[in-house]
Amino acid sequence: MSQPRIAVRLLDDRLREQLPAYASPGSAGMDLRACIDAPLTLQPGQAELIPTGLAMHIGDCGLCAMLLPRSGLGHKHGVVLGNLVGLIDSDYQGPLMVSCWNRGSAAYTVQPMERIAQMVIVPVVQAQWEVVEHFDATERGAGGFGSTGAH
Ligand SMILES: O=c1ccn([C@H]2C[C@H](O)[C@@H](COP(=O)(O)OP(=O)(O)OP(=O)(O)O)O2)c(=O)[nH]1
Ligand SMILES: [Mg+2]
């Protein structure tokens, strides 16, 4: 599959040297940096909206971007996303922001240009509803949680 080209505006000059990039040939995500001027301390339970210094316009309704926590930051320091997952619409053109949430029990200080989250470009299918009275039968039917066996 050819790599889509996505329009990006650099809202902060530091991004010229540090544009988000895939860290290895097999990376799924690009790390996003905290484009802040001074260290920012997140107290336990605190969430702050942090600019990434860029705006992007995906421009293709068959794609979106998803923002995810970085595993190390989330597991070791409890710093994840305040919205759990960030969903970036293909028509959004505003500044890309990361809601950084300290769900841990110790304060954590985010440094300027620290990598705080990762962004994955994901295919999207926009579906249409087809309103029906009944569904074609399936093996599961309406069986919900735990209905497929004893274990
Ligand atoms: O972590 C995030 C999540 C969203 N956005 C931007 C891009 C997205 O397209 C827009 C709206 O996000 P979403 O639809 O999730 O928020 P909403 O609360 O439904 O707002 P809206 O009414 O603007 O759709 O905000 C970010 O910059 N960072
Ligand atoms: Mg929305």
mmCIF file of C-alpha atoms and ligand atoms in Angstrom:
data_model
loop_
_atom_site.group_PDB
_atom_site.id
_atom_site.type_symbol
_atom_site.label_atom_id
_atom_site.label_comp_id
_atom_site.label_asym_id
_atom_site.label_seq_id
_atom_site.Cartn_x
_atom_site.Cartn_y
_atom_site.Cartn_z
ATOM 1 C CA MET A 1 0.000 0.000 0.000
ATOM 2 C CA SER A 2 1.414 3.411 -0.880
ATOM 3 C CA GLN A 3 2.054 5.730 2.020
ATOM 4 C CA PRO A 4 -0.539 8.494 2.246
ATOM 5 C CA ARG A 5 0.793 12.033 2.352
ATOM 6 C CA ILE A 6 -0.744 14.138 5.065
ATOM 7 C CA ALA A 7 -0.596 17.931 5.114
ATOM 8 C CA VAL A 8 1.030 19.271 8.256
ATOM 9 C CA ARG A 9 1.568 22.814 9.525
ATOM 10 C CA LEU A 10 4.387 23.477 11.943
ATOM 11 C CA LEU A 11 3.061 25.813 14.621
ATOM 12 C CA ASP A 12 6.319 25.811 16.568
ATOM 13 C CA ASP A 13 9.779 26.227 15.057
ATOM 14 C CA ARG A 14 11.211 23.434 17.203
ATOM 15 C CA LEU A 15 9.199 21.009 15.088
ATOM 16 C CA ARG A 16 11.451 21.778 12.090
ATOM 17 C CA GLU A 17 14.113 19.628 13.720
ATOM 18 C CA GLN A 18 11.793 17.270 15.537
ATOM 19 C CA LEU A 19 8.875 16.443 13.280
ATOM 20 C CA PRO A 20 7.123 13.306 14.565
ATOM 21 C CA ALA A 21 8.544 10.298 12.744
ATOM 22 C CA TYR A 22 8.463 6.509 12.740
ATOM 23 C CA ALA A 23 11.329 5.410 15.006
ATOM 24 C CA SER A 24 11.985 2.174 13.102
ATOM 25 C CA PRO A 25 10.880 0.706 9.781
ATOM 26 C CA GLY A 26 8.218 -1.355 11.536
ATOM 27 C CA SER A 27 6.890 1.301 13.900
ATOM 28 C CA ALA A 28 3.120 1.615 13.918
ATOM 29 C CA GLY A 29 3.068 5.002 15.559
ATOM 30 C CA MET A 30 4.950 8.277 15.551
ATOM 31 C CA ASP A 31 5.773 9.808 18.893
ATOM 32 C CA LEU A 32 4.329 13.243 19.598
ATOM 33 C CA ARG A 33 6.229 15.778 21.682
ATOM 34 C CA ALA A 34 5.120 18.242 24.340
ATOM 35 C CA CYS A 35 5.582 21.630 22.672
ATOM 36 C CA ILE A 36 5.736 23.555 25.920
ATOM 37 C CA ASP A 37 8.133 26.306 26.947
ATOM 38 C CA ALA A 38 8.761 25.165 30.525
ATOM 39 C CA PRO A 39 8.501 21.922 32.486
ATOM 40 C CA LEU A 40 4.927 21.118 33.459
ATOM 41 C CA THR A 41 4.241 19.149 36.612
ATOM 42 C CA LEU A 42 1.156 16.948 36.674
ATOM 43 C CA GLN A 43 0.009 16.175 40.186
ATOM 44 C CA PRO A 44 -1.648 12.791 40.801
ATOM 45 C CA GLY A 45 -5.078 12.911 39.175
ATOM 46 C CA GLN A 46 -4.292 16.050 37.152
ATOM 47 C CA ALA A 47 -4.893 16.273 33.387
ATOM 48 C CA GLU A 48 -3.604 19.045 31.120
ATOM 49 C CA LEU A 49 -4.078 19.711 27.427
ATOM 50 C CA ILE A 50 -0.616 19.884 25.895
ATOM 51 C CA PRO A 51 0.102 21.260 22.403
ATOM 52 C CA THR A 52 2.110 19.121 20.007
ATOM 53 C CA GLY A 53 3.165 22.132 17.928
ATOM 54 C CA LEU A 54 1.519 20.910 14.773
ATOM 55 C CA ALA A 55 -1.762 20.968 12.908
ATOM 56 C CA MET A 56 -2.581 18.261 10.412
ATOM 57 C CA HIS A 57 -5.264 17.865 7.780
ATOM 58 C CA ILE A 58 -5.759 14.225 6.901
ATOM 59 C CA GLY A 59 -8.213 15.192 4.169
ATOM 60 C CA ASP A 60 -9.366 11.638 3.355
ATOM 61 C CA CYS A 61 -12.488 10.286 5.087
ATOM 62 C CA GLY A 62 -11.021 6.801 4.679
ATOM 63 C CA LEU A 63 -8.331 7.634 7.256
ATOM 64 C CA CYS A 64 -8.142 8.976 10.775
ATOM 65 C CA ALA A 65 -5.443 9.367 13.379
ATOM 66 C CA MET A 66 -5.579 7.864 16.831
ATOM 67 C CA LEU A 67 -3.540 9.118 19.765
ATOM 68 C CA LEU A 68 -2.435 6.454 22.205
ATOM 69 C CA PRO A 69 -0.360 6.454 25.367
ATOM 70 C CA ARG A 70 3.304 5.503 25.228
ATOM 71 C CA SER A 71 3.681 2.195 27.039
ATOM 72 C CA GLY A 72 6.662 3.127 29.198
ATOM 73 C CA LEU A 73 5.213 6.428 30.343
ATOM 74 C CA GLY A 74 1.869 4.820 31.089
ATOM 75 C CA HIS A 75 3.155 1.743 32.860
ATOM 76 C CA LYS A 76 6.081 3.208 34.804
ATOM 77 C CA HIS A 77 4.752 6.681 35.566
ATOM 78 C CA GLY A 78 0.976 6.378 35.165
ATOM 79 C CA VAL A 79 0.925 9.116 32.541
ATOM 80 C CA VAL A 80 -1.739 8.245 29.978
ATOM 81 C CA LEU A 81 -4.360 10.179 28.040
ATOM 82 C CA GLY A 82 -7.203 12.024 29.746
ATOM 83 C CA ASN A 83 -9.543 10.932 26.970
ATOM 84 C CA LEU A 84 -8.011 7.403 26.993
ATOM 85 C CA VAL A 85 -7.735 7.509 23.188
ATOM 86 C CA GLY A 86 -7.668 10.625 21.027
ATOM 87 C CA LEU A 87 -9.525 10.424 17.738
ATOM 88 C CA ILE A 88 -8.484 12.892 15.047
ATOM 89 C CA ASP A 89 -11.095 13.460 12.345
ATOM 90 C CA SER A 90 -9.954 13.656 8.739
ATOM 91 C CA ASP A 91 -11.447 17.146 8.428
ATOM 92 C CA TYR A 92 -9.874 18.564 11.610
ATOM 93 C CA GLN A 93 -7.379 21.331 10.930
ATOM 94 C CA GLY A 94 -6.793 22.824 14.359
ATOM 95 C CA PRO A 95 -3.800 22.375 16.645
ATOM 96 C CA LEU A 96 -3.185 18.759 17.582
ATOM 97 C CA MET A 97 -3.463 18.491 21.364
ATOM 98 C CA VAL A 98 -2.699 15.715 23.814
ATOM 99 C CA SER A 99 -4.651 15.401 27.039
ATOM 100 C CA CYS A 100 -1.990 14.183 29.451
ATOM 101 C CA TRP A 101 -3.408 12.586 32.580
ATOM 102 C CA ASN A 102 -1.388 11.509 35.576
ATOM 103 C CA ARG A 103 -3.404 8.544 36.832
ATOM 104 C CA GLY A 104 -0.522 7.555 39.125
ATOM 105 C CA SER A 105 0.154 8.358 42.752
ATOM 106 C CA ALA A 106 3.295 10.502 42.318
ATOM 107 C CA ALA A 107 3.745 13.843 40.601
ATOM 108 C CA TYR A 108 5.269 13.666 37.114
ATOM 109 C CA THR A 109 7.020 16.528 35.361
ATOM 110 C CA VAL A 110 6.693 16.705 31.584
ATOM 111 C CA GLN A 111 9.774 18.294 30.001
ATOM 112 C CA PRO A 112 9.636 20.555 26.943
ATOM 113 C CA MET A 113 9.785 18.417 23.772
ATOM 114 C CA GLU A 114 9.404 15.171 25.735
ATOM 115 C CA ARG A 115 7.629 12.411 23.809
ATOM 116 C CA ILE A 116 4.248 12.143 25.527
ATOM 117 C CA ALA A 117 2.010 10.080 23.247
ATOM 118 C CA GLN A 118 1.996 8.277 19.934
ATOM 119 C CA MET A 119 -0.134 8.696 16.853
ATOM 120 C CA VAL A 120 -1.298 5.921 14.554
ATOM 121 C CA ILE A 121 -2.906 6.535 11.160
ATOM 122 C CA VAL A 122 -5.801 4.127 10.802
ATOM 123 C CA PRO A 123 -8.178 3.242 7.939
ATOM 124 C CA VAL A 124 -11.808 4.145 8.483
ATOM 125 C CA VAL A 125 -15.013 2.888 6.920
ATOM 126 C CA GLN A 126 -17.996 5.206 7.125
ATOM 127 C CA ALA A 127 -21.048 2.920 7.278
ATOM 128 C CA GLN A 128 -24.676 3.615 6.453
ATOM 129 C CA TRP A 129 -27.600 2.320 8.514
ATOM 130 C CA GLU A 130 -30.036 -0.062 6.919
ATOM 131 C CA VAL A 131 -33.083 -0.142 9.184
ATOM 132 C CA VAL A 132 -34.661 -3.642 9.430
ATOM 133 C CA GLU A 133 -37.313 -5.351 11.584
ATOM 134 C CA HIS A 134 -35.405 -8.626 12.107
ATOM 135 C CA PHE A 135 -31.883 -9.892 11.580
ATOM 136 C CA ASP A 136 -30.874 -13.037 9.689
ATOM 137 C CA ALA A 137 -30.274 -15.780 12.303
ATOM 138 C CA THR A 138 -26.738 -16.385 13.586
ATOM 139 C CA GLU A 139 -25.283 -19.053 15.883
ATOM 140 C CA ARG A 140 -24.751 -16.482 18.647
ATOM 141 C CA GLY A 141 -28.001 -14.621 18.211
ATOM 142 C CA ALA A 142 -28.514 -12.253 21.125
ATOM 143 C CA GLY A 143 -26.206 -14.227 23.466
ATOM 144 C CA GLY A 144 -24.080 -11.736 25.314
ATOM 145 C CA PHE A 145 -21.078 -11.782 27.635
ATOM 146 C CA GLY A 146 -19.947 -15.291 28.537
ATOM 147 C CA SER A 147 -22.580 -17.021 26.409
ATOM 148 C CA THR A 148 -20.179 -19.021 24.236
ATOM 149 C CA GLY A 149 -19.142 -21.710 26.734
ATOM 150 C CA ALA A 150 -18.304 -22.682 30.291
ATOM 151 C CA HIS A 151 -14.842 -21.046 30.327
HETATM 152 O O1 LIG B 1 -6.759 13.848 21.806
HETATM 153 C C1 LIG B 1 -7.317 14.579 20.962
HETATM 154 C C2 LIG B 1 -8.629 14.346 20.522
HETATM 155 C C3 LIG B 1 -9.180 15.202 19.599
HETATM 156 N N1 LIG B 1 -8.449 16.241 19.091
HETATM 157 C C4 LIG B 1 -9.038 17.106 18.073
HETATM 158 C C5 LIG B 1 -9.147 16.391 16.741
HETATM 159 C C6 LIG B 1 -10.569 15.967 16.660
HETATM 160 O O2 LIG B 1 -10.990 15.871 15.307
HETATM 161 C C7 LIG B 1 -11.268 17.074 17.420
HETATM 162 C C8 LIG B 1 -12.578 16.666 18.000
HETATM 163 O O3 LIG B 1 -12.369 15.526 18.781
HETATM 164 P P1 LIG B 1 -13.597 14.631 19.256
HETATM 165 O O4 LIG B 1 -14.577 14.478 18.152
HETATM 166 O O5 LIG B 1 -13.043 13.432 19.892
HETATM 167 O O6 LIG B 1 -14.175 15.567 20.416
HETATM 168 P P2 LIG B 1 -15.664 16.050 20.696
HETATM 169 O O7 LIG B 1 -15.714 16.289 22.160
HETATM 170 O O8 LIG B 1 -16.667 15.114 20.077
HETATM 171 O O9 LIG B 1 -15.672 17.468 19.977
HETATM 172 P P3 LIG B 1 -16.378 17.908 18.614
HETATM 173 O O10 LIG B 1 -17.762 18.312 19.005
HETATM 174 O O11 LIG B 1 -15.539 19.074 18.156
HETATM 175 O O12 LIG B 1 -16.342 16.779 17.644
HETATM 176 O O13 LIG B 1 -10.354 17.444 18.455
HETATM 177 C C9 LIG B 1 -7.149 16.468 19.506
HETATM 178 O O14 LIG B 1 -6.465 17.388 19.067
HETATM 179 N N2 LIG B 1 -6.624 15.616 20.433
HETATM 180 MG MG MG B 2 -16.679 14.752 17.950
#
